[in-house]
Coordinates of N, CA and C and ligand atoms in Angstrom, one line a residue:
M26 N 20.6 -17.2 30.0 CA 20.8 -16.6 28.7 C 20.8 -15.1 28.9
E27 N 21.9 -14.4 28.5 CA 22.0 -13.0 28.9 C 21.2 -12.1 27.9
S28 N 21.3 -12.3 26.6 CA 20.6 -11.5 25.7 C 20.1 -12.3 24.6
I29 N 18.9 -11.9 24.1 CA 18.3 -12.7 23.0 C 17.9 -11.8 21.8
I30 N 17.6 -12.5 20.7 CA 17.1 -11.7 19.6 C 15.6 -12.0 19.5
I31 N 14.8 -10.9 19.4 CA 13.4 -11.1 19.3 C 12.9 -10.6 17.9
T32 N 12.3 -11.4 17.2 CA 11.8 -11.0 15.9 C 10.3 -10.8 15.9
I33 N 9.8 -9.8 15.3 CA 8.3 -9.5 15.2 C 8.0 -9.3 13.8
D34 N 7.4 -10.3 13.1 CA 7.0 -10.1 11.7 C 5.5 -10.1 11.7
G35 N 5.0 -9.6 10.5 CA 3.6 -9.6 10.3 C 3.2 -8.6 9.2
P36 N 1.9 -8.6 8.8 CA 1.5 -7.7 7.7 C 1.4 -6.2 8.2
A37 N 1.2 -5.3 7.3 CA 1.0 -3.9 7.6 C -0.1 -3.6 8.5
G38 N 0.1 -2.8 9.5 CA -0.9 -2.4 10.4 C -1.3 -3.4 11.5
S39 N -0.4 -4.5 11.7 CA -0.7 -5.5 12.7 C -0.3 -5.0 14.1
G40 N 0.4 -3.8 14.1 CA 0.8 -3.3 15.4 C 2.2 -3.6 15.8
K41 N 3.0 -4.2 14.8 CA 4.4 -4.6 15.0 C 5.2 -3.5 15.6
S42 N 5.3 -2.3 14.9 CA 6.3 -1.4 15.3 C 6.0 -0.7 16.7
T43 N 4.7 -0.4 16.9 CA 4.4 0.2 18.2 C 4.8 -0.8 19.3
T44 N 4.4 -2.1 19.1 CA 4.7 -3.1 20.1 C 6.2 -3.4 20.3
A45 N 6.8 -3.5 19.2 CA 8.3 -3.8 19.2 C 9.0 -2.7 20.0
K46 N 8.7 -1.5 19.7 CA 9.3 -0.3 20.3 C 9.2 -0.4 21.9
I47 N 7.9 -0.7 22.3 CA 7.7 -0.7 23.8 C 8.4 -1.9 24.4
V48 N 8.3 -3.1 23.7 CA 8.9 -4.3 24.3 C 10.4 -4.0 24.4
A49 N 11.0 -3.4 23.4 CA 12.5 -3.1 23.5 C 12.8 -2.2 24.7
E50 N 12.0 -1.2 24.9 CA 12.2 -0.2 26.0 C 12.1 -1.0 27.3
L51 N 11.0 -1.8 27.5 CA 10.8 -2.5 28.7 C 12.0 -3.5 29.0
L52 N 12.6 -4.0 28.0 CA 13.7 -5.0 28.2 C 15.1 -4.3 28.2
G53 N 15.1 -3.0 27.9 CA 16.4 -2.4 27.7 C 17.1 -2.8 26.5
Y54 N 16.4 -3.2 25.5 CA 16.9 -3.7 24.2 C 16.9 -2.6 23.2
I55 N 17.6 -2.9 22.0 CA 17.5 -1.9 20.9 C 16.4 -2.3 20.0
Y56 N 15.6 -1.3 19.5 CA 14.5 -1.6 18.6 C 15.0 -1.3 17.2
V57 N 14.8 -2.2 16.3 CA 15.1 -1.9 14.9 C 13.9 -2.1 14.0
D58 N 13.6 -1.1 13.2 CA 12.4 -1.1 12.3 C 13.0 -1.4 10.9
S59 N 13.0 -2.7 10.5 CA 13.7 -3.0 9.2 C 13.0 -2.4 8.0
G60 N 11.7 -2.2 8.2 CA 10.9 -1.6 7.0 C 11.4 -0.2 6.7
A61 N 12.0 0.5 7.7 CA 12.5 1.8 7.4 C 13.7 1.8 6.4
M62 N 14.4 0.7 6.4 CA 15.5 0.5 5.5 C 15.0 0.4 4.0
Y63 N 14.0 -0.4 3.8 CA 13.4 -0.5 2.5 C 12.8 0.8 2.0
R64 N 12.2 1.5 3.0 CA 11.6 2.8 2.7 C 12.7 3.8 2.3
A65 N 13.9 3.7 2.9 CA 15.0 4.6 2.6 C 15.5 4.3 1.2
V66 N 15.6 3.1 0.8 CA 16.0 2.7 -0.6 C 14.9 3.3 -1.6
T67 N 13.7 3.1 -1.2 CA 12.6 3.6 -2.1 C 12.7 5.1 -2.3
L68 N 12.9 5.8 -1.2 CA 13.1 7.3 -1.3 C 14.2 7.6 -2.3
A69 N 15.3 6.9 -2.1 CA 16.5 7.2 -3.0 C 16.2 6.9 -4.5
T70 N 15.4 5.8 -4.7 CA 15.1 5.5 -6.1 C 14.2 6.6 -6.7
I71 N 13.4 7.2 -5.9 CA 12.5 8.3 -6.4 C 13.3 9.5 -6.7
R72 N 14.2 9.9 -5.7 CA 15.0 11.1 -5.8 C 15.9 11.0 -7.1
H73 N 16.4 9.8 -7.3 CA 17.3 9.6 -8.5 C 16.6 9.2 -9.8
K74 N 15.3 9.3 -9.7 CA 14.4 9.0 -10.9 C 14.8 7.7 -11.6
C75 N 15.0 6.7 -10.8 CA 15.4 5.4 -11.4 C 14.2 4.8 -12.2
E76 N 14.4 4.4 -13.3 CA 13.4 3.8 -14.2 C 13.5 2.4 -14.4
T77 N 14.7 1.8 -14.2 CA 14.8 0.4 -14.5 C 15.4 -0.3 -13.2
I78 N 15.3 -1.6 -13.2 CA 15.8 -2.4 -12.0 C 17.3 -2.2 -12.0
E79 N 17.9 -2.2 -13.2 CA 19.4 -2.1 -13.3 C 19.9 -0.8 -12.6
Q80 N 19.1 0.3 -12.9 CA 19.5 1.6 -12.2 C 19.3 1.5 -10.7
I81 N 18.3 0.8 -10.3 CA 18.1 0.7 -8.8 C 19.3 -0.1 -8.2
I82 N 19.7 -1.2 -8.8 CA 20.7 -2.0 -8.3 C 22.0 -1.2 -8.3
H83 N 22.3 -0.5 -9.4 CA 23.5 0.4 -9.5 C 23.5 1.4 -8.3
L84 N 22.3 2.0 -8.1 CA 22.2 3.0 -7.0 C 22.6 2.5 -5.6
L85 N 22.3 1.2 -5.4 CA 22.5 0.6 -4.1 C 23.9 0.9 -3.5
D86 N 24.9 0.8 -4.4 CA 26.3 0.9 -3.9 C 26.6 2.3 -3.3
S87 N 25.8 3.3 -3.8 CA 26.1 4.7 -3.3 C 25.2 5.0 -2.1
L88 N 24.4 4.1 -1.6 CA 23.5 4.4 -0.4 C 24.1 4.0 0.9
H89 N 24.2 4.9 1.8 CA 24.6 4.6 3.2 C 23.5 4.8 4.1
I90 N 22.9 3.7 4.6 CA 21.7 3.8 5.4 C 22.1 3.5 6.9
E91 N 21.7 4.4 7.7 CA 22.0 4.2 9.2 C 20.7 4.4 10.0
L92 N 20.7 3.6 11.0 CA 19.6 3.7 12.0 C 20.2 4.2 13.3
K93 N 19.7 5.3 13.9 CA 20.2 5.8 15.1 C 19.1 5.9 16.1
M94 N 19.4 5.6 17.4 CA 18.4 5.8 18.4 C 18.4 7.2 18.9
S95 N 17.2 7.8 19.2 CA 17.1 9.1 19.8 C 16.0 9.0 20.8
P96 N 15.9 10.1 21.6 CA 14.8 10.0 22.6 C 13.4 9.9 22.0
Q97 N 13.3 10.3 20.7 CA 12.0 10.2 20.0 C 11.9 8.8 19.3
G98 N 12.8 7.9 19.5 CA 12.8 6.6 18.9 C 13.8 6.5 17.8
Q99 N 13.7 5.5 16.9 CA 14.6 5.3 15.8 C 14.6 6.4 14.8
R100 N 15.8 6.9 14.4 CA 15.8 7.9 13.3 C 16.6 7.2 12.1
T101 N 16.1 7.5 10.9 CA 16.7 6.8 9.8 C 17.5 7.8 8.9
F102 N 18.7 7.5 8.6 CA 19.6 8.4 7.9 C 19.9 7.8 6.5
L103 N 19.9 8.6 5.5 CA 20.3 8.2 4.2 C 21.5 9.1 3.8
N104 N 22.6 8.6 3.6 CA 23.9 9.3 3.3 C 24.0 10.6 4.2
G105 N 23.7 10.4 5.5 CA 23.9 11.4 6.5 C 22.7 12.3 6.7
E106 N 21.7 12.2 5.9 CA 20.5 13.1 6.0 C 19.4 12.3 6.8
D107 N 18.8 13.0 7.7 CA 17.7 12.4 8.5 C 16.4 12.4 7.6
I108 N 16.0 11.2 7.3 CA 14.8 11.1 6.3 C 13.6 10.4 7.1
S109 N 13.7 10.4 8.4 CA 12.7 9.7 9.2 C 11.2 10.1 8.9
E110 N 11.0 11.3 8.6 CA 9.6 11.7 8.3 C 9.3 11.4 6.9
E111 N 10.2 11.8 6.0 CA 9.9 11.6 4.5 C 9.6 10.2 4.1
I112 N 10.2 9.2 4.8 CA 9.9 7.8 4.4 C 8.6 7.3 4.8
R113 N 7.8 8.1 5.5 CA 6.4 7.7 5.9 C 5.4 8.3 5.0
E114 N 5.8 9.0 4.0 CA 4.8 9.7 3.1 C 4.2 8.6 2.2
P115 N 2.9 8.8 1.8 CA 2.2 7.9 1.0 C 2.8 7.4 -0.3
I116 N 3.6 8.4 -0.9 CA 4.3 8.0 -2.1 C 5.3 6.9 -1.9
I117 N 5.9 6.9 -0.8 CA 6.9 5.9 -0.4 C 6.2 4.5 -0.1
T118 N 5.1 4.7 0.7 CA 4.3 3.5 1.0 C 3.8 2.8 -0.2
S119 N 3.4 3.5 -1.2 CA 2.8 2.9 -2.4 C 3.9 2.2 -3.3
K120 N 5.2 2.6 -3.1 CA 6.2 2.0 -4.0 C 7.1 1.0 -3.3
V121 N 7.0 1.0 -2.0 CA 8.0 0.2 -1.2 C 7.9 -1.3 -1.4
S122 N 6.7 -1.8 -1.7 CA 6.6 -3.3 -1.9 C 7.3 -3.7 -3.1
F123 N 7.2 -2.9 -4.2 CA 8.0 -3.2 -5.4 C 9.5 -3.2 -5.2
I124 N 9.9 -2.1 -4.6 CA 11.4 -2.0 -4.4 C 11.9 -3.1 -3.5
S125 N 11.1 -3.5 -2.5 CA 11.6 -4.5 -1.6 C 11.5 -5.9 -2.2
S126 N 10.9 -6.0 -3.4 CA 10.8 -7.4 -4.0 C 12.1 -7.6 -4.9
I127 N 13.0 -6.7 -5.0 CA 14.2 -6.8 -5.8 C 15.3 -7.6 -5.0
K128 N 15.7 -8.7 -5.6 CA 16.7 -9.5 -4.9 C 17.9 -8.8 -4.3
E129 N 18.5 -8.0 -5.1 CA 19.7 -7.3 -4.7 C 19.5 -6.3 -3.6
V130 N 18.3 -5.7 -3.6 CA 17.9 -4.8 -2.5 C 17.8 -5.6 -1.2
R131 N 17.1 -6.7 -1.3 CA 17.0 -7.6 -0.1 C 18.3 -8.0 0.5
T132 N 19.2 -8.5 -0.4 CA 20.5 -9.0 0.0 C 21.2 -7.9 0.8
A133 N 21.2 -6.7 0.3 CA 21.9 -5.6 0.9 C 21.3 -5.3 2.3
M134 N 20.0 -5.2 2.3 CA 19.3 -4.9 3.6 C 19.4 -6.0 4.6
V135 N 19.3 -7.2 4.2 CA 19.5 -8.4 5.1 C 20.9 -8.3 5.8
D136 N 21.9 -8.0 5.0 CA 23.3 -7.9 5.5 C 23.4 -6.9 6.6
L137 N 22.8 -5.7 6.3 CA 22.8 -4.6 7.2 C 22.0 -5.0 8.5
Q138 N 20.9 -5.6 8.3 CA 20.1 -6.0 9.5 C 20.9 -7.0 10.4
R139 N 21.6 -8.0 9.7 CA 22.4 -8.9 10.5 C 23.5 -8.3 11.3
K140 N 24.1 -7.3 10.6 CA 25.2 -6.6 11.3 C 24.7 -5.9 12.5
I141 N 23.6 -5.2 12.4 CA 23.0 -4.4 13.5 C 22.6 -5.4 14.7
G142 N 22.1 -6.6 14.3 CA 21.6 -7.5 15.3 C 22.6 -8.5 15.9
A143 N 23.8 -8.4 15.3 CA 24.8 -9.5 15.6 C 25.0 -9.7 17.1
K144 N 24.9 -8.6 17.9 CA 25.3 -8.7 19.3 C 24.1 -9.1 20.2
G145 N 22.9 -9.2 19.6 CA 21.7 -9.6 20.4 C 21.1 -8.4 21.1
S146 N 20.3 -8.7 22.1 CA 19.6 -7.6 22.9 C 18.9 -6.7 21.9
I147 N 18.2 -7.3 21.0 CA 17.5 -6.6 20.0 C 16.1 -7.0 19.7
V148 N 15.2 -6.1 19.4 CA 13.9 -6.4 18.9 C 13.8 -5.9 17.5
M149 N 13.7 -6.7 16.5 CA 13.6 -6.2 15.1 C 12.3 -6.6 14.5
D150 N 11.6 -5.7 13.9 CA 10.3 -6.0 13.2 C 10.4 -5.9 11.7
G151 N 9.6 -6.7 11.0 CA 9.6 -6.7 9.6 C 8.7 -7.7 9.0
R152 N 9.2 -8.3 7.9 CA 8.4 -9.3 7.2 C 9.0 -10.7 7.2
D153 N 10.4 -10.7 7.2 CA 11.2 -11.9 7.0 C 12.2 -12.0 8.1
I154 N 12.0 -11.4 9.2 CA 13.1 -11.3 10.2 C 13.3 -12.7 10.9
G155 N 12.2 -13.3 11.2 CA 12.2 -14.7 11.8 C 12.5 -15.8 10.8
T156 N 12.2 -15.6 9.5 CA 12.4 -16.6 8.6 C 13.8 -16.6 7.9
V157 N 14.3 -15.3 7.6 CA 15.5 -15.2 6.8 C 16.6 -14.5 7.5
V158 N 16.3 -13.3 8.2 CA 17.4 -12.5 8.7 C 18.0 -13.2 10.0
F159 N 17.1 -13.6 10.9 CA 17.6 -14.3 12.1 C 16.8 -15.6 12.3
P160 N 17.1 -16.6 11.5 CA 16.3 -17.9 11.6 C 16.6 -18.6 12.9
H161 N 17.7 -18.2 13.6 CA 18.0 -18.9 14.9 C 17.6 -18.0 16.1
A162 N 16.8 -16.9 15.8 CA 16.4 -16.1 16.9 C 15.7 -16.9 18.0
Q163 N 15.9 -16.5 19.3 CA 15.3 -17.3 20.4 C 13.8 -17.0 20.5
L164 N 13.3 -15.9 20.2 CA 11.9 -15.6 20.3 C 11.3 -15.0 19.0
K165 N 10.4 -15.7 18.4 CA 9.8 -15.2 17.1 C 8.3 -15.0 17.3
I166 N 7.9 -13.8 17.0 CA 6.4 -13.5 17.1 C 5.9 -13.2 15.7
F167 N 4.8 -13.7 15.3 CA 4.2 -13.3 14.0 C 2.8 -12.7 14.4
M168 N 2.7 -11.4 14.2 CA 1.5 -10.7 14.6 C 0.5 -10.5 13.4
I169 N -0.7 -10.8 13.8 CA -1.8 -10.6 12.8 C -2.9 -9.9 13.4
A170 N -3.8 -9.3 12.6 CA -5.1 -8.7 13.1 C -6.0 -8.6 11.9
S171 N -7.3 -8.5 12.2 CA -8.3 -8.5 11.1 C -8.0 -7.3 10.2
I172 N -8.3 -7.4 8.9 CA -8.1 -6.4 7.9 C -8.8 -5.1 8.4
H173 N -10.0 -5.2 8.9 CA -10.8 -4.1 9.4 C -10.0 -3.3 10.5
E174 N -9.5 -4.1 11.4 CA -8.8 -3.4 12.5 C -7.5 -2.8 12.1
R175 N -6.8 -3.5 11.1 CA -5.6 -2.9 10.7 C -5.8 -1.6 9.9
A176 N -6.8 -1.6 9.1 CA -7.2 -0.4 8.3 C -7.5 0.7 9.2
K177 N -8.3 0.4 10.2 CA -8.7 1.4 11.2 C -7.5 2.0 11.9
R178 N -6.6 1.2 12.3 CA -5.4 1.6 13.0 C -4.5 2.5 12.1
R179 N -4.4 2.1 10.9 CA -3.5 2.8 9.9 C -4.1 4.2 9.6
L180 N -5.5 4.1 9.4 CA -6.2 5.4 9.1 C -6.0 6.4 10.3
D181 N -6.2 5.9 11.5 CA -6.1 6.8 12.7 C -4.7 7.4 12.7
Q182 N -3.7 6.5 12.4 CA -2.3 7.0 12.5 C -2.0 8.0 11.4
M183 N -2.5 7.8 10.2 CA -2.2 8.6 9.0 C -3.0 9.9 9.0
K184 N -4.2 9.9 9.6 CA -5.1 11.0 9.6 C -4.4 12.2 10.2
S185 N -3.7 12.0 11.3 CA -3.0 13.1 12.0 C -1.9 13.7 11.1
K186 N -1.3 12.9 10.3 CA -0.2 13.4 9.5 C -0.5 13.8 8.1
Y187 N -1.2 12.9 7.4 CA -1.4 13.1 5.9 C -2.8 13.1 5.5
S188 N -3.7 13.8 6.3 CA -5.1 13.8 6.0 C -5.5 14.1 4.6
E189 N -4.7 15.0 4.0 CA -5.0 15.4 2.6 C -4.9 14.3 1.6
H190 N -4.1 13.2 1.9 CA -3.9 12.1 0.9 C -4.9 11.0 1.1
I191 N -5.5 10.9 2.3 CA -6.2 9.7 2.6 C -7.7 10.0 2.6
S192 N -8.5 9.4 1.8 CA -9.9 9.7 1.8 C -10.8 9.0 2.8
D193 N -10.7 7.7 2.8 CA -11.6 6.9 3.7 C -11.1 5.5 4.0
I194 N -11.8 4.8 4.8 CA -11.4 3.5 5.2 C -11.3 2.5 4.1
T195 N -12.2 2.7 3.0 CA -12.2 1.8 1.9 C -10.9 1.9 1.1
E196 N -10.4 3.1 1.0 CA -9.2 3.3 0.2 C -8.0 2.7 1.0
I197 N -8.0 2.9 2.3 CA -6.8 2.4 3.0 C -6.9 0.9 3.1
T198 N -8.1 0.3 3.2 CA -8.3 -1.1 3.2 C -7.7 -1.7 1.9
E199 N -8.0 -1.1 0.8 CA -7.6 -1.6 -0.5 C -6.0 -1.5 -0.5
Q200 N -5.5 -0.4 0.0 CA -4.0 -0.2 -0.1 C -3.3 -1.3 0.8
I201 N -3.9 -1.6 2.0 CA -3.3 -2.6 2.8 C -3.4 -4.0 2.2
T202 N -4.6 -4.2 1.6 CA -4.8 -5.6 1.0 C -3.8 -5.8 -0.2
N203 N -3.6 -4.7 -1.0 CA -2.7 -4.8 -2.1 C -1.2 -5.1 -1.6
R204 N -0.9 -4.3 -0.5 CA 0.5 -4.4 0.0 C 0.7 -5.8 0.6
D205 N -0.3 -6.3 1.3 CA -0.2 -7.7 1.9 C 0.0 -8.7 0.8
Y206 N -0.8 -8.5 -0.3 CA -0.7 -9.5 -1.4 C 0.7 -9.5 -1.9
A207 N 1.2 -8.2 -2.2 CA 2.5 -8.1 -2.8 C 3.6 -8.7 -1.9
D208 N 3.5 -8.3 -0.6 CA 4.6 -8.8 0.3 C 4.5 -10.3 0.6
S209 N 3.3 -10.9 0.5 CA 3.3 -12.3 0.8 C 3.4 -13.2 -0.5
H210 N 3.3 -12.6 -1.6 CA 3.4 -13.4 -2.9 C 4.7 -13.1 -3.6
R211 N 5.6 -12.3 -3.1 CA 6.8 -12.1 -3.9 C 7.6 -13.3 -3.9
E212 N 8.5 -13.4 -4.9 CA 9.3 -14.7 -5.1 C 10.3 -14.8 -3.9
I213 N 11.0 -13.7 -3.6 CA 12.1 -13.8 -2.6 C 11.6 -13.4 -1.2
D214 N 11.9 -14.3 -0.3 CA 11.6 -14.0 1.2 C 10.3 -13.4 1.4
P215 N 9.2 -14.1 1.0 CA 7.9 -13.5 1.2 C 7.5 -13.4 2.7
L216 N 6.5 -12.6 3.0 CA 5.9 -12.5 4.3 C 5.3 -13.8 4.7
K217 N 5.8 -14.5 5.7 CA 5.1 -15.7 6.2 C 5.7 -16.0 7.6
P218 N 4.9 -16.7 8.4 CA 5.5 -17.0 9.7 C 6.5 -18.1 9.7
A219 N 7.5 -18.0 10.5 CA 8.5 -19.0 10.6 C 7.8 -20.2 11.3
D220 N 8.3 -21.4 11.0 CA 7.7 -22.6 11.6 C 7.6 -22.6 13.1
D221 N 8.6 -21.9 13.7 CA 8.7 -21.9 15.2 C 8.2 -20.5 15.7
A222 N 7.5 -19.8 14.9 CA 7.0 -18.5 15.4 C 5.7 -18.7 16.3
I223 N 5.6 -17.8 17.2 CA 4.3 -17.8 18.0 C 3.4 -16.8 17.3
M224 N 2.2 -17.3 17.0 CA 1.2 -16.5 16.3 C 0.5 -15.6 17.4
L225 N 0.4 -14.3 17.1 CA -0.3 -13.4 18.0 C -1.3 -12.6 17.3
D226 N -2.6 -13.0 17.5 CA -3.7 -12.2 16.8 C -4.1 -11.1 17.7
T227 N -3.8 -9.8 17.3 CA -3.9 -8.7 18.1 C -5.3 -8.0 18.0
T228 N -6.2 -8.6 17.2 CA -7.6 -8.1 17.0 C -8.2 -8.0 18.4
G229 N -8.6 -6.8 18.8 CA -9.3 -6.6 20.1 C -8.3 -6.6 21.3
M230 N -7.0 -6.7 21.0 CA -6.1 -6.6 22.1 C -5.5 -5.2 22.3
S231 N -5.2 -4.8 23.5 CA -4.6 -3.4 23.7 C -3.1 -3.6 23.5
I232 N -2.5 -2.4 23.2 CA -1.0 -2.4 23.1 C -0.4 -3.0 24.3
Q233 N -0.9 -2.6 25.5 CA -0.4 -3.1 26.7 C -0.4 -4.6 26.8
E234 N -1.6 -5.2 26.4 CA -1.7 -6.7 26.4 C -0.7 -7.3 25.5
Q235 N -0.5 -6.7 24.3 CA 0.4 -7.3 23.3 C 1.8 -7.3 23.9
C236 N 2.2 -6.1 24.5 CA 3.5 -6.0 25.0 C 3.8 -7.0 26.2
D237 N 2.8 -7.0 27.1 CA 2.9 -7.9 28.2 C 3.1 -9.4 27.8
F238 N 2.4 -9.8 26.8 CA 2.5 -11.1 26.3 C 3.9 -11.4 25.8
I239 N 4.5 -10.5 25.0 CA 5.8 -10.7 24.5 C 6.9 -10.6 25.5
V240 N 6.8 -9.6 26.4 CA 7.8 -9.4 27.4 C 7.9 -10.6 28.4
K241 N 6.7 -11.2 28.7 CA 6.6 -12.4 29.5 C 7.4 -13.5 28.9
K242 N 7.1 -13.7 27.6 CA 7.8 -14.8 26.9 C 9.3 -14.6 26.9
A243 N 9.7 -13.3 26.6 CA 11.1 -13.0 26.6 C 11.8 -13.2 27.9
Q244 N 11.1 -12.8 29.0 CA 11.7 -12.9 30.3 C 11.9 -14.4 30.7
Q245 N 11.0 -15.2 30.3 CA 11.1 -16.7 30.5 C 12.4 -17.1 29.9
L246 N 12.7 -16.6 28.7 CA 14.0 -17.1 28.0 C 15.2 -16.5 28.6
I247 N 15.1 -15.2 28.9 CA 16.3 -14.4 29.4 C 16.7 -14.9 30.8
F248 N 15.7 -15.1 31.7 CA 16.0 -15.4 33.1 C 16.1 -16.9 33.4
I249 N 15.3 -17.7 32.7 CA 15.3 -19.1 33.1 C 16.4 -19.9 32.4
E250 N 16.7 -19.6 31.1 CA 17.6 -20.5 30.4 C 19.1 -20.2 30.9
Ligands
LIG408 O1 6.9 -2.2 8.0 P1 6.7 -1.2 6.9 O2 5.3 -1.0 6.4 O3 7.5 0.1 7.1 O4 7.5 -1.9 5.6 C1 7.5 -1.3 4.4 C2 7.7 -2.4 3.3 O5 9.0 -2.9 3.3 C3 6.7 -3.5 3.3 O6 5.6 -3.3 2.5 C4 7.6 -4.7 2.8 C5 9.0 -4.3 3.0 N1 9.7 -5.0 4.1 C6 10.3 -6.2 3.8 O7 10.1 -6.6 2.6 N2 11.0 -6.9 4.7 C7 11.1 -6.4 5.9 N3 11.9 -7.1 6.8 C8 10.5 -5.2 6.3 C9 9.8 -4.5 5.4

């Protein structure tokens, strides 16, 4: 098998994006952060002051979302503007679960994700990549980690950037718990492992160990089949 699709799903802070990025690099694959697309839509709805779902759906037609690779990693563009930093701000994080629960938003993003991944040689992370976007992917990983570890990782990550918005571990634990609940209880394409996903509990694992595990599985598929 020359090239495969690798999906990495899991809750916030489980280490998906860091791992997916390195795995893609090691395999010479393209890394796609599907959450960035939902964040881009969320930013657009804030900028356009959308107040109803109808307005959000209407806005979708005018959005052109692109993901481009750069030496610093994936950059996200909204109608030609690089919004890679802005979509990580806490205001976006607090609203993205709601925006991503809208059926029309999901349909548009899933279409885009399938187009990007059509040729294979891709590592895509998200919530429904193994269940909905690429149900026939050759390698599906579902990453989990204890809530404490996830909150600690997210806090460390955010402290460096947005320290003024984040008060303590209790606040971030609550935010992650709420987002997990919203993402896994939404009606359409909720966060859940695919039946054929490999469960990877990263609590206590180093990034290196997580990446080695996935790369090994991928190499078995790429070189043996
Ligand atoms: O991975 P992230 O934290 O950047 O994702 C932001 C949100 O986008 C997440 O709370 C749920 C949504 N999302 C989704 O519904 N489906 C995906 N494939 C990826 C993200």
